[in-house]
Amino acid sequence: MKIKFSALCLLTVLFTVSSLSESASMQGERRGVAQAVSVQALPIIPGISGFGTTTTAGMGPNREGGTVVHITTLANSGSGSLKSVLEDSTGPTIIVCDVSGTIVQNGVIAVTNPYMTLALQTCPSPGLSVQNATLSIQTNNILLHHYRGRVGDAAGAPSFGERDCINIVDQGNTGEVYNIVIANTSCSWALDGTIDLNFLKIRPVDITIWQSIISEGLRNAGHPEPDHSSGMLLGIDTKNVSIIRSLFSSNWIRNPAVNSGVHLAIVNSATTNYGQEAINVGFSGNSATQTPQLVTLAGNLYVKGNDARSIAEPLRVQLGVAAGTQIYFEDVCDADVADPSDDAWLTSAVDDRAGFNVKATTPPVTYPGYAPASCTTVRADITANAGARPNDRDSQDTNVITKFNDLTAPLTEKIPQDMADTEGYPVLAENTVVAEVPDNPFAIARGGPNKGYSYIEVWLHGLDAALDRQSLSVLKNDNSYILRNDGFKIRRNN
């Protein structure tokens, strides 16, 4: 069944807390610690779906809670810096933000502590932007929410050949990298991959990219390989990845590239102004070394742009794909293909010697808990809901979304060669507003629409919906009231 959706309406319904009734058995929650409750498989963000989205992230493995830490400085190291809170925290951690502005990182931030939530919807307007940085996730049960990476080609670290915006990597083949959610994230101007997933062979990784913008990989800005404007690479045997309600914009290649053995679902997403190809299945190797790729494409939008209209292919299937490779697609919106429902949409040659047809009749990879909407809704949905802080966008995301909605021909988008070929780094105001975390942050709601979530999660969900912390009444030192996300205090039933 196909449905139309409005994320803001859905979240408003979920987060309006008319009452969290409290019985005598709940009195212990006022001590500010999580109480022993059975762990429910709740989505980490209400309304989100896909692989790994029931991670408990910063709440810890049993929703027992942990530590709340604050980003307090725009410095690229030291106490209160983004690098420090991500690299030095131990145990379950929820990271909130007291500052807005730009962090010039000049290096890699390595996330190795499991069970962490980076909640950048808590930053004061206009939020954070991180330059010259690769955020490297090397662990499990991570929620990255409202991150904004503007990488760039400035000299120094990270090295040009490895300067991703985000990479998810299990370099040591430990099998400990899984359950990762990247939600409402914006990444631009990477030199290597914008978001890359590598060395994830040991186990299904259960990763979802949700309502995110992956844009304008730099084409010739110092990477050792030419034309390396790259959206996303899924490394060999990366299994259980879902990309939902997201936008690939103005990347020459890899939107994404699907390597040997990858299992992937792309749903209600858009790829616009792609260069050589949008999706590349059978990215490397030959049939002797490859294992089957399983790919499901449902309700997606593809729009060619200026840069490569004569050669761009929405789906490139390499000759070397392994027997057993399956690609399922339905409900494709592509103005350049007269009948996307037939085999003509498989635009590249497939190795006839293999004696198989890659087109599947049923989805080989499902998308847990998600009912796709029509591809005709994708443009409006992404415009309203994708990227970091969609109600408070920086100039780069504003430009990307404006061009995405330019229906004139030819499109006004372009794939930049280097930073001189872009409209420049956004200038963000530097503000400080201390994030006023609710009292008893890890106490668990025992009833109502927020049942099972902690008080801090309900607060974060409200900020995610509104992206306006000033509109919320944050309770401090008053346990006779609870918070409703529309800003009203509701007296407890005692």
Short mmCIF file of C-alpha atoms in Angstrom, two decimals, residues 8 45 77 80 101 114 140 215 224 226 228 272 276 282 303 344 412 426 487 491:
data_model
loop_
_atom_site.label_atom_id
_atom_site.label_comp_id
_atom_site.label_asym_id
_atom_site.label_seq_id
_atom_site.Cartn_x
_atom_site.Cartn_y
_atom_site.Cartn_z
CA LEU A 8 6.04 17.19 10.56
CA ILE A 45 13.17 8.57 16.04
CA SER A 77 39.99 20.14 20.04
CA GLY A 80 33.78 20.75 25.13
CA GLY A 101 28.80 28.48 14.06
CA PRO A 114 29.40 2.45 21.09
CA ASN A 140 27.95 0.24 16.79
CA SER A 215 25.69 16.83 -2.64
CA PRO A 224 44.66 11.34 -6.96
CA PRO A 226 40.36 12.51 -11.82
CA HIS A 228 36.24 11.89 -8.35
CA THR A 272 19.60 14.75 -9.71
CA GLN A 276 28.48 9.27 -15.44
CA GLY A 282 28.88 -4.28 -10.00
CA VAL A 303 16.62 13.85 -13.07
CA ALA A 344 14.62 -0.34 -21.05
CA THR A 412 20.89 25.14 -13.23
CA PRO A 426 28.06 29.25 4.43
CA GLY A 487 5.44 24.44 24.79
CA ARG A 491 0.52 19.26 35.72
#
